[in-house]
mmCIF file of C-alpha atoms in Angstrom:
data_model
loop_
_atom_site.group_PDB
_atom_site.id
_atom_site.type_symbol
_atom_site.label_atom_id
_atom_site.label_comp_id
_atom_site.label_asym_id
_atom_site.label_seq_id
_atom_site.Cartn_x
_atom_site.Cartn_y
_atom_site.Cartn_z
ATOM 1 C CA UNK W 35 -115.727 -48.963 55.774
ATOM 2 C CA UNK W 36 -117.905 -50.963 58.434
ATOM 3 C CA UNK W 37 -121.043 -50.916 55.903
ATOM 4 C CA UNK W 38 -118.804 -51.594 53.121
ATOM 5 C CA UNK W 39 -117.115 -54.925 54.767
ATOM 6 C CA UNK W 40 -120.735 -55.895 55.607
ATOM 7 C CA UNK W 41 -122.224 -55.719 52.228
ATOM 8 C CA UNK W 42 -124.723 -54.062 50.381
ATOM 9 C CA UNK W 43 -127.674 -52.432 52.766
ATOM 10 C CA UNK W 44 -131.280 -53.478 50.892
ATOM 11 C CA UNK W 45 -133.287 -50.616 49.843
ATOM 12 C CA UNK W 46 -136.858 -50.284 49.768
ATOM 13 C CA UNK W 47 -137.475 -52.776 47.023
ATOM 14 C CA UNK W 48 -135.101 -55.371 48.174
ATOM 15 C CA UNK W 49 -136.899 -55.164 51.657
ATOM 16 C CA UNK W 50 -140.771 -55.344 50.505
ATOM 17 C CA UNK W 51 -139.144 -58.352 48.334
ATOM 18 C CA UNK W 52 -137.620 -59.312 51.431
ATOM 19 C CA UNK W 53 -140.780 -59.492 53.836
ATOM 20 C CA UNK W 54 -143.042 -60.622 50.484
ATOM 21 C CA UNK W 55 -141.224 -64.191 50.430
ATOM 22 C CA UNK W 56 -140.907 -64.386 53.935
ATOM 23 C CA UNK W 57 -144.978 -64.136 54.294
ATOM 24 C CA UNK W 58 -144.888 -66.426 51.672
ATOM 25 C CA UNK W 59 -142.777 -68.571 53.810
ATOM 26 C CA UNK W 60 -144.328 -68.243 56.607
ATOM 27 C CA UNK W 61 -147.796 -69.166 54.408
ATOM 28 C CA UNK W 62 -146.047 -72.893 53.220
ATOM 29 C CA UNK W 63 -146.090 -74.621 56.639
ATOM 30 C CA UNK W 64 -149.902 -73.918 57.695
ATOM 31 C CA UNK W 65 -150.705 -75.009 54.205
ATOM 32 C CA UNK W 66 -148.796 -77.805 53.502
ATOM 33 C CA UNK W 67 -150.202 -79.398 57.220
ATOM 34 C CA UNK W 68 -153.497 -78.695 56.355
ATOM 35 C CA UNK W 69 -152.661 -80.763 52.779
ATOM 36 C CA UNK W 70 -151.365 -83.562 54.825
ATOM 37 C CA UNK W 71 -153.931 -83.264 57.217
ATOM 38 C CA UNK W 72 -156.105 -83.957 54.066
ATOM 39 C CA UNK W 73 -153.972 -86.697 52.892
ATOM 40 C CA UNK W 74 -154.250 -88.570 56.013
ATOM 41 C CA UNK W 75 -157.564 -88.273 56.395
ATOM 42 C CA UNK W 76 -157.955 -89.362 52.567
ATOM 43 C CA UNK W 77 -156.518 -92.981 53.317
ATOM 44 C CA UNK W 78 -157.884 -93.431 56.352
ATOM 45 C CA UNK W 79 -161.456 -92.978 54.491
ATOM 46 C CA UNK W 80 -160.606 -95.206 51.976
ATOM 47 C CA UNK W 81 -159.482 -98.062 54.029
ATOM 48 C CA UNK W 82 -162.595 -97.777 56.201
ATOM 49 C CA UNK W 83 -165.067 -97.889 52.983
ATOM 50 C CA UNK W 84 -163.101 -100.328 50.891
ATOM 51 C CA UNK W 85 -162.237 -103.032 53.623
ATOM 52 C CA UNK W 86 -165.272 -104.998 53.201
ATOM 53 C CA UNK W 87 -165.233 -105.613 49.383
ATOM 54 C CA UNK W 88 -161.161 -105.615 50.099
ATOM 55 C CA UNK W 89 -161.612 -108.504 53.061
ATOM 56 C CA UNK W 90 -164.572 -110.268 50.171
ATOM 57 C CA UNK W 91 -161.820 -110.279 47.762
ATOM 58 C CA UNK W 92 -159.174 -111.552 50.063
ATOM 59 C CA UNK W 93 -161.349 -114.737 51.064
ATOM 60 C CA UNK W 94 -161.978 -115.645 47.759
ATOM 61 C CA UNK W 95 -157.940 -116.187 47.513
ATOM 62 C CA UNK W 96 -158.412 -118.287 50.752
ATOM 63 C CA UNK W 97 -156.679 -115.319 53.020
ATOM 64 C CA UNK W 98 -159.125 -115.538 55.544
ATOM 65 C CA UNK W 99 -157.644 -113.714 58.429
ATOM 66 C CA UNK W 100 -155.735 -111.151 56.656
ATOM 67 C CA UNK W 101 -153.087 -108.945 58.752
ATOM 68 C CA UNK W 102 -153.519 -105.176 58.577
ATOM 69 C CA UNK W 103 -150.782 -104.840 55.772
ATOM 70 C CA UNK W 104 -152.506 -107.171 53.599
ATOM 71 C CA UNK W 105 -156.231 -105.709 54.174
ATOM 72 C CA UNK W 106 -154.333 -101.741 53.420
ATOM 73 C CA UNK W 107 -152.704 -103.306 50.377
ATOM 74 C CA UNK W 108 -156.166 -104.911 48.836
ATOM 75 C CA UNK W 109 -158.361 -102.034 49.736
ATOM 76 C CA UNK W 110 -155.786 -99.215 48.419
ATOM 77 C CA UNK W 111 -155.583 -101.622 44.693
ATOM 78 C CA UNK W 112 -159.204 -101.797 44.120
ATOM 79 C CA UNK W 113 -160.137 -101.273 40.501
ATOM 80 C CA UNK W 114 -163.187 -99.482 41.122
ATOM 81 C CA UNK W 115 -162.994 -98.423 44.566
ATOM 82 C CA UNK W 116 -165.653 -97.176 46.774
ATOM 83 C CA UNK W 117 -163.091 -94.398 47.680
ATOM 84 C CA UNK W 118 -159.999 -94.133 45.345
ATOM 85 C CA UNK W 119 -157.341 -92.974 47.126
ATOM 86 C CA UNK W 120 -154.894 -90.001 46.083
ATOM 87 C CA UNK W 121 -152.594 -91.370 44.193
ATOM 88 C CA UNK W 122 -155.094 -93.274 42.274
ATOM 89 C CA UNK W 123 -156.541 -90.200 41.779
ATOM 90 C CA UNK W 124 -153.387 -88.481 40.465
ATOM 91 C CA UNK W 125 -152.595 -91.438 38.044
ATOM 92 C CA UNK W 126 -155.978 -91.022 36.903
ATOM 93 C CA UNK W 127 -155.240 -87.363 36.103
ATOM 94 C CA UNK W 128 -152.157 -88.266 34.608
ATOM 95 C CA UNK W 129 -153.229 -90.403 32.608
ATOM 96 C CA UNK W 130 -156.326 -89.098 31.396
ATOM 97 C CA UNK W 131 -154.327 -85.911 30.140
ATOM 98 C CA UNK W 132 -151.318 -87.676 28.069
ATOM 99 C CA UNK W 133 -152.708 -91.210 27.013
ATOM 100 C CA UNK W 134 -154.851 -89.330 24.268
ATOM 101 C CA UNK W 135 -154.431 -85.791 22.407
ATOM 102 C CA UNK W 136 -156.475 -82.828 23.449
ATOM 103 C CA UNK W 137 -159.551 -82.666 21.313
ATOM 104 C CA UNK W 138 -160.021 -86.409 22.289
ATOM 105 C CA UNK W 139 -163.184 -86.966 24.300
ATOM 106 C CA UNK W 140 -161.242 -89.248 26.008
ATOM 107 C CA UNK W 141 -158.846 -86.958 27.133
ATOM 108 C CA UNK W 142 -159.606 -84.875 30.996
ATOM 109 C CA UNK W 143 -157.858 -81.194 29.606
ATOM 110 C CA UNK W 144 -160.437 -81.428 26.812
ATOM 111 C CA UNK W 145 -163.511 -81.602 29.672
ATOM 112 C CA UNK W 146 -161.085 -78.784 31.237
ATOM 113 C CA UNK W 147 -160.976 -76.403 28.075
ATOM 114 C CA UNK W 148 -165.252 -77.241 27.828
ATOM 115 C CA UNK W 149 -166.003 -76.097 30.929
ATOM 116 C CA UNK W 150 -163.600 -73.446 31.236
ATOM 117 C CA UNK W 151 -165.045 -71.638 27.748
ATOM 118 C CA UNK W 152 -168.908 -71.918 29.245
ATOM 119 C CA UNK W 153 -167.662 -70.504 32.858
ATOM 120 C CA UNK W 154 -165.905 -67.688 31.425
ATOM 121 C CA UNK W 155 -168.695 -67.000 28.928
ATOM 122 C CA UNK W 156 -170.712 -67.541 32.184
ATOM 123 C CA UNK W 157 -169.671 -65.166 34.092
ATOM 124 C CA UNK W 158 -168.586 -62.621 31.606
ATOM 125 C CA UNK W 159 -172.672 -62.188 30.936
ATOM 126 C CA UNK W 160 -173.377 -62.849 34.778
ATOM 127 C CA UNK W 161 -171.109 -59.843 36.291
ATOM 128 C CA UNK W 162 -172.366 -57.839 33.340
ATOM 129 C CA UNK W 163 -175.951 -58.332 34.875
ATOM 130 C CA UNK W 164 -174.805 -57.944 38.597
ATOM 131 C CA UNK W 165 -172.985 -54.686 37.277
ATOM 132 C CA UNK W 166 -176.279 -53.419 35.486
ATOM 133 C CA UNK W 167 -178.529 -53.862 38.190
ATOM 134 C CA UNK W 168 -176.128 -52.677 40.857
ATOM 135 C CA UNK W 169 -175.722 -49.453 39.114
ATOM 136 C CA UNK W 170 -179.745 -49.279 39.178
ATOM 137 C CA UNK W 171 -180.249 -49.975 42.589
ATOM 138 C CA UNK W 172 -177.594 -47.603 43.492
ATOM 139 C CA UNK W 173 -178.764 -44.727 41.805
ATOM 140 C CA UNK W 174 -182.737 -45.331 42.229
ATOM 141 C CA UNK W 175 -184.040 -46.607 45.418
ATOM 142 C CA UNK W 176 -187.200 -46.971 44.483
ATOM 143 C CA UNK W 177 -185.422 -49.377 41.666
ATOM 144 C CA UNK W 178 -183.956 -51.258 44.469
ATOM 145 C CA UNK W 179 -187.041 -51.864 46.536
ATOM 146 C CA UNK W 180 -188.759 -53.430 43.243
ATOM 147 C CA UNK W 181 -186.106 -55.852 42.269
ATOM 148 C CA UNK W 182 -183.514 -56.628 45.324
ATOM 149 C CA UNK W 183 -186.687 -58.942 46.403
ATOM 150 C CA UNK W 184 -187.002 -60.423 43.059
ATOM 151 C CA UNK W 185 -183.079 -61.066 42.988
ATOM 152 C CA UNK W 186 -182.790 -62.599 46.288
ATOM 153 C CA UNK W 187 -186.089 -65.130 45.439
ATOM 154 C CA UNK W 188 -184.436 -65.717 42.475
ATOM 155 C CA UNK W 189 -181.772 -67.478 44.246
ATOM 156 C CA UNK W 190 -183.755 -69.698 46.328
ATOM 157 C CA UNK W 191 -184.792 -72.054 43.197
ATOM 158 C CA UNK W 192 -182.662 -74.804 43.372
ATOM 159 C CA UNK W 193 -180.336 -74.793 39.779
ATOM 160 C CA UNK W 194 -180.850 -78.338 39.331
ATOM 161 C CA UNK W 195 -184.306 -77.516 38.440
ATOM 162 C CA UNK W 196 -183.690 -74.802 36.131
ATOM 163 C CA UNK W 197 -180.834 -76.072 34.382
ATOM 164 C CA UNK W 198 -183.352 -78.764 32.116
ATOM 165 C CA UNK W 199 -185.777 -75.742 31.829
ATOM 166 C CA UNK W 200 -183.041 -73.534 30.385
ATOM 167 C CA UNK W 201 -181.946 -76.438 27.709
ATOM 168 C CA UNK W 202 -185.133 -76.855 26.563
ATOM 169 C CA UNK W 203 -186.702 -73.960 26.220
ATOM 170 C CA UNK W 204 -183.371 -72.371 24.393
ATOM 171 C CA UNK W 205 -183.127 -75.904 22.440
ATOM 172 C CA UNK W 206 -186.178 -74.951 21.352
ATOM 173 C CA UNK W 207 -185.250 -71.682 20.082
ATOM 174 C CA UNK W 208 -182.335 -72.737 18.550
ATOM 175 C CA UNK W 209 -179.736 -72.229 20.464
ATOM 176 C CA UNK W 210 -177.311 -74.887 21.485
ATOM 177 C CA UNK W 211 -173.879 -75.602 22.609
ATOM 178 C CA UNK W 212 -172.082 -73.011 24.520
ATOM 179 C CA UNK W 213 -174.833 -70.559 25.483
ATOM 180 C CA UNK W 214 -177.294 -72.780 27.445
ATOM 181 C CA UNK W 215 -174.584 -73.684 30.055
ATOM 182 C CA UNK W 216 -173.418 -70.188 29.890
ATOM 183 C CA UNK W 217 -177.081 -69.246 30.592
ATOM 184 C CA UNK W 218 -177.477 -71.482 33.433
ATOM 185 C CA UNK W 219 -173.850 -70.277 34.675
ATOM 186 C CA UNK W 220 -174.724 -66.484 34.653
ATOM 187 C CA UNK W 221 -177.575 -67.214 36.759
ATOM 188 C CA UNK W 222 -175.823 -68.332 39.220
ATOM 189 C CA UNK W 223 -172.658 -65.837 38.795
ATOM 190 C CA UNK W 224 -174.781 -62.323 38.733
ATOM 191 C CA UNK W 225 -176.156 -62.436 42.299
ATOM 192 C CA UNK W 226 -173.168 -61.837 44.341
ATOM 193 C CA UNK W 227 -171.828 -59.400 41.798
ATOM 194 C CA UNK W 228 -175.410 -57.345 42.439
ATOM 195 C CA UNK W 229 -175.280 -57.518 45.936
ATOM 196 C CA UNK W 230 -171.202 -56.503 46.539
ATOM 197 C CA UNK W 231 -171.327 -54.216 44.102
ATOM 198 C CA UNK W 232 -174.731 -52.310 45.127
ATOM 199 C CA UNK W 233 -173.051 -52.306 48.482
ATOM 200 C CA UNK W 234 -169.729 -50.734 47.134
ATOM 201 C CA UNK W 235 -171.190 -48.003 45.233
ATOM 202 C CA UNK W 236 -173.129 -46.661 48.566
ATOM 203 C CA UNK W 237 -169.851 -47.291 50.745
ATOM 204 C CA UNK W 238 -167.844 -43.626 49.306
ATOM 205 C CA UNK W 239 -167.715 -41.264 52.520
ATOM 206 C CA UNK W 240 -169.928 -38.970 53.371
ATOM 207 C CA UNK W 241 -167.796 -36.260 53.887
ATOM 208 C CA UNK W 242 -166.346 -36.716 50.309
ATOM 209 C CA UNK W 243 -169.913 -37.069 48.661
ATOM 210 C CA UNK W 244 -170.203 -33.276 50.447
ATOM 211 C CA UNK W 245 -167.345 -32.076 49.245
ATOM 212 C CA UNK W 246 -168.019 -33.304 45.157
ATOM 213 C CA UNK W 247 -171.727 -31.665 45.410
ATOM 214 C CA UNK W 248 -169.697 -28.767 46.594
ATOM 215 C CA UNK W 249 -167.704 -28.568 43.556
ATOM 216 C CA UNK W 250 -170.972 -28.921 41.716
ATOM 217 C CA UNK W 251 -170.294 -32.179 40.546
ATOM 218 C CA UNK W 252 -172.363 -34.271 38.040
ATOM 219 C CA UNK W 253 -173.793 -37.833 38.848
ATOM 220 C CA UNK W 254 -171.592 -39.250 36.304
ATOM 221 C CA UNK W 255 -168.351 -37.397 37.901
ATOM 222 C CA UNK W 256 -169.865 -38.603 41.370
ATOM 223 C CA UNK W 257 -169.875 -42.327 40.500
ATOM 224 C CA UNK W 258 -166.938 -42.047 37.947
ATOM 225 C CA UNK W 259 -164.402 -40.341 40.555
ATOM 226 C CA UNK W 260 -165.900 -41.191 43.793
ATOM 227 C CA UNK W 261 -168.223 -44.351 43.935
ATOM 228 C CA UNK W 262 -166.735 -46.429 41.355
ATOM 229 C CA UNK W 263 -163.373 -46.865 42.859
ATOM 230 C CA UNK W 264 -164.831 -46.747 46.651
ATOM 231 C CA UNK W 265 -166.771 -49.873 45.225
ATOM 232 C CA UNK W 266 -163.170 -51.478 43.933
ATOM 233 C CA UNK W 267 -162.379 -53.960 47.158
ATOM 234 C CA UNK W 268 -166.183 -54.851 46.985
ATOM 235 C CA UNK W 269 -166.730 -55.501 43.200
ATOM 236 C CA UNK W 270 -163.656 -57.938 43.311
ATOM 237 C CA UNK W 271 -164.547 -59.721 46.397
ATOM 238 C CA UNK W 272 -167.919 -60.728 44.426
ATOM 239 C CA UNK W 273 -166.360 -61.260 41.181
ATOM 240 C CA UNK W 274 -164.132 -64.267 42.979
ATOM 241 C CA UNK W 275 -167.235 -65.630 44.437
ATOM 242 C CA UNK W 276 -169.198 -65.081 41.265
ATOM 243 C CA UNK W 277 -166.508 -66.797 39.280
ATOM 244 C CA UNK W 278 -166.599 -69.751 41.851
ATOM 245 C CA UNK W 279 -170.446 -69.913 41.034
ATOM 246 C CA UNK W 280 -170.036 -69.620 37.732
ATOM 247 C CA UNK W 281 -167.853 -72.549 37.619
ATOM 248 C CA UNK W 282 -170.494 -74.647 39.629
ATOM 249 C CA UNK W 283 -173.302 -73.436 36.812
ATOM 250 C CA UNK W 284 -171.324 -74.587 34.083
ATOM 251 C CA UNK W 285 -170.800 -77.852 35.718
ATOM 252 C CA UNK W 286 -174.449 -78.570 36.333
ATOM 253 C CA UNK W 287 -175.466 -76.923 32.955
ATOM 254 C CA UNK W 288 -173.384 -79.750 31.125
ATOM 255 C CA UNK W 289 -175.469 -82.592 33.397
ATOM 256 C CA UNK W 290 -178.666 -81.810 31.007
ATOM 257 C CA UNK W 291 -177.258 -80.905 27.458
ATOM 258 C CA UNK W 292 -176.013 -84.660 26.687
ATOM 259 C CA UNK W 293 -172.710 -82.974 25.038
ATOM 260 C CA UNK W 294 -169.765 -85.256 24.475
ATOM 261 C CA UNK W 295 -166.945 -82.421 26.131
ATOM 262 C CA UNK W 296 -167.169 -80.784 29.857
ATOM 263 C CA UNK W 297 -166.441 -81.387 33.769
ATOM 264 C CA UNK W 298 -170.640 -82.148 34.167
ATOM 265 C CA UNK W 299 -170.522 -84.679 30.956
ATOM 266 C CA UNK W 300 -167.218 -86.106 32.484
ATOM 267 C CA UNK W 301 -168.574 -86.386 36.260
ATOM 268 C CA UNK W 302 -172.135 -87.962 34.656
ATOM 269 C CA UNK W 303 -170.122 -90.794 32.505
ATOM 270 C CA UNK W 304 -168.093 -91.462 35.479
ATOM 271 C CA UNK W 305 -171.326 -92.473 37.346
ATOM 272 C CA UNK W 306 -173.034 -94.612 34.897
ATOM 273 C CA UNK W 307 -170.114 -96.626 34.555
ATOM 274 C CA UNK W 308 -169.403 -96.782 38.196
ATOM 275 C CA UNK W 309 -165.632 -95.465 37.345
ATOM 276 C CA UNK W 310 -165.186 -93.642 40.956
ATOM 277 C CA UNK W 311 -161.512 -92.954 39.939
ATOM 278 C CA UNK W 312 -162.622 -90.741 36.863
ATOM 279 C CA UNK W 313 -165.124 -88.800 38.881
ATOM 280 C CA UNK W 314 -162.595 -87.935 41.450
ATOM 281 C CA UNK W 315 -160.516 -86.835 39.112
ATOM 282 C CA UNK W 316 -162.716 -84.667 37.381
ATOM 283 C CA UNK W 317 -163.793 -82.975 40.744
ATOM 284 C CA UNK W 318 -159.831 -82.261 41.170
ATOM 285 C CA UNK W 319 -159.753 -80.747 38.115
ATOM 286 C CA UNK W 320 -162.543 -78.790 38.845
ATOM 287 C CA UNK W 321 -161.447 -77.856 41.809
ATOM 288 C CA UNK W 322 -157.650 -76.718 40.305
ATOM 289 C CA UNK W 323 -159.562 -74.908 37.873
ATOM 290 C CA UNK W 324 -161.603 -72.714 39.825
ATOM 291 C CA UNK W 325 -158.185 -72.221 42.077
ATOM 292 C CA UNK W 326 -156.809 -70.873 38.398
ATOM 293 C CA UNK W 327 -160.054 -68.446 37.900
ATOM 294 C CA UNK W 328 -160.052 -67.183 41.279
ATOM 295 C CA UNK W 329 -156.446 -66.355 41.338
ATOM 296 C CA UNK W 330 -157.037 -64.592 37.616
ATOM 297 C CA UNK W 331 -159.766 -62.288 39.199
ATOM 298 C CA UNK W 332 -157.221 -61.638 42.282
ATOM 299 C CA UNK W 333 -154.619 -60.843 39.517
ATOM 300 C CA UNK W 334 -156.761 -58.531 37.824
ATOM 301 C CA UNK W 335 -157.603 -56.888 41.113
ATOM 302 C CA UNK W 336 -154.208 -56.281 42.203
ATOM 303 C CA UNK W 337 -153.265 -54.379 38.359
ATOM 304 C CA UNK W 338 -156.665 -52.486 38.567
ATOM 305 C CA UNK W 339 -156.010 -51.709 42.393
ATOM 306 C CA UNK W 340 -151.936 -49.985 41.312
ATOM 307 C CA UNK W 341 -153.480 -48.563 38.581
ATOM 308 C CA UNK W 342 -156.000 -46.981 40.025
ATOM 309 C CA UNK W 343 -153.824 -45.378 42.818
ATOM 310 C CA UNK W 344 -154.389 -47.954 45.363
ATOM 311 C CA UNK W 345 -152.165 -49.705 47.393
ATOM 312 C CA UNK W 346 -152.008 -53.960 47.453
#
């Protein structure tokens, strides 16, 4: 009768439902600090970097001993800022994304949808690679101590200086468009994939490698039953990193192709013209959008992790 008066008592769903939102909870206030930390931080930056044209502007209108309100009001209206500030930035994005349809060159979700299509192809190719040569080095050593070198030096060439290299030499072969930035983004994308995954496949216990050569076990049944979902947690920490990378090798990939759509084309107009507000605002929307792939890959991790057996 007491448990009756006092409601229903949550079950095991209710509570992991429970305790989910209240991490989340507990989550929002560090965050949201940190954001206006940021934010702070932001418009204090701005006001330092665009007082003097600000204080330039506000002689020529014969204010020559402006008050602190004044000099915050000029420097935060600039029209091309040294250092827009964020909600210049955000009207920017706003704008940018409604003023025009998508499919405009004008409009910022088009750039988005560009450089989304040549990451994803990007790193699609990339963990492909990593996976290939992980499974390799995994299985042959002798594979491992022939390439790993030639993997790791390949990382030390700086991508702005392959990136033209790439263009041109697949220009010249015919290929344009699409696959020389997703070239030049699975360069950058396979390496971590490579490297965690190698790792993951040669992380499976000991004891349990015993036990399946007890049974008799192929190498196929070894990796397929044993290594492959040992490797699981490592494989999907690289693949967020790799898709990270792969967004910065689309980016850069777009600087050298001279195409009319993508982040790199959007970020390079920005700085011929001097339009500080538009390249902001692309490097917010890259920024969102590499939030969007990482959280994808963590999505996919969490389905593959139940379905496999695992607990998230």
């Amino acid at each position: 009768m007491t448990e009756l008066a006092a409601g229903p008592v949550p079950g095991p769903r209710t509570g992991r439902i429970g305790r989910a939102l209240a991490e989340r909870g507990a989550d929002i206030l560090p965050v949201t600090t940190v954001a206006l930390l940021v934010i702070v931080i932001w418009y204090a930056a701005a006001l330092l970097l665009n007082a003097p044209q600000a204080i330039e502007q506000l002689a020529r209108k014969g204010v020559t001993d402006p008050a602190i309100a004044e000099l915050m009001a000029e420097a935060f209206a600039q029209r091309r800022p040294v250092l827009p500030t964020p909600d210049q930035v955000v009207v920017e994005i706003v704008t940018s994304s409604t003023e025009r349809p998508v499919g405009n060159v004008r409009n910022l979700i088009t750039h988005v949808i560009a450089t989304a299509q040549s990451t994803l192809a990007g790193f699609v190719l990339g963990s492909i690679l990593g996976l290939g040569l992980a499974i390799g080095m995994a299985a042959l050593r002798p594979l491992e101590r022939g390439v790993l070198p030639w993997i790791v030096a390949s990382q030390t060439v700086p991508i702005l200086a392959i990136a033209p290299m790439v263009v041109v030499v697949l220009g010249n072969l015919g290929f344009t468009g699409l696959l020389p930035k997703a070239v030049i983004s699975m360069y950058l994308c396979f390496f971590p994939v490579a490297i965690g995954m190698t790792k993951g496949l040669r992380s499976a216990d000991p004891l349990h490698m015993d036990l399946m050569h007890s049974y008799n076990a192929t190498p196929f049944q070894v990796f397929l039953k044993l290594r492959l979902p040992a490797a699981l947690p490592y494989l999907f920490a690289s693949l967020k990193v790799a898709i990270a990378a792969a967004l910065v090798g689309a980016i850069v990939g777009e600087l050298p192709t001279g195409g009319q759509a993508g982040l790199g084309t959007r970020l390079l107009a920005g700085s011929y013209y001097g339009q500080t507000t538009q390249i902001w605002a692309a490097l917010i929307a890259a920024s969102l959008l590499s939030a969007l792939l990482v959280q994808a890959v963590a999505l996919a991790e969490r389905i593959v992790v139940r379905q496999s057996g695992g607990a998230r």
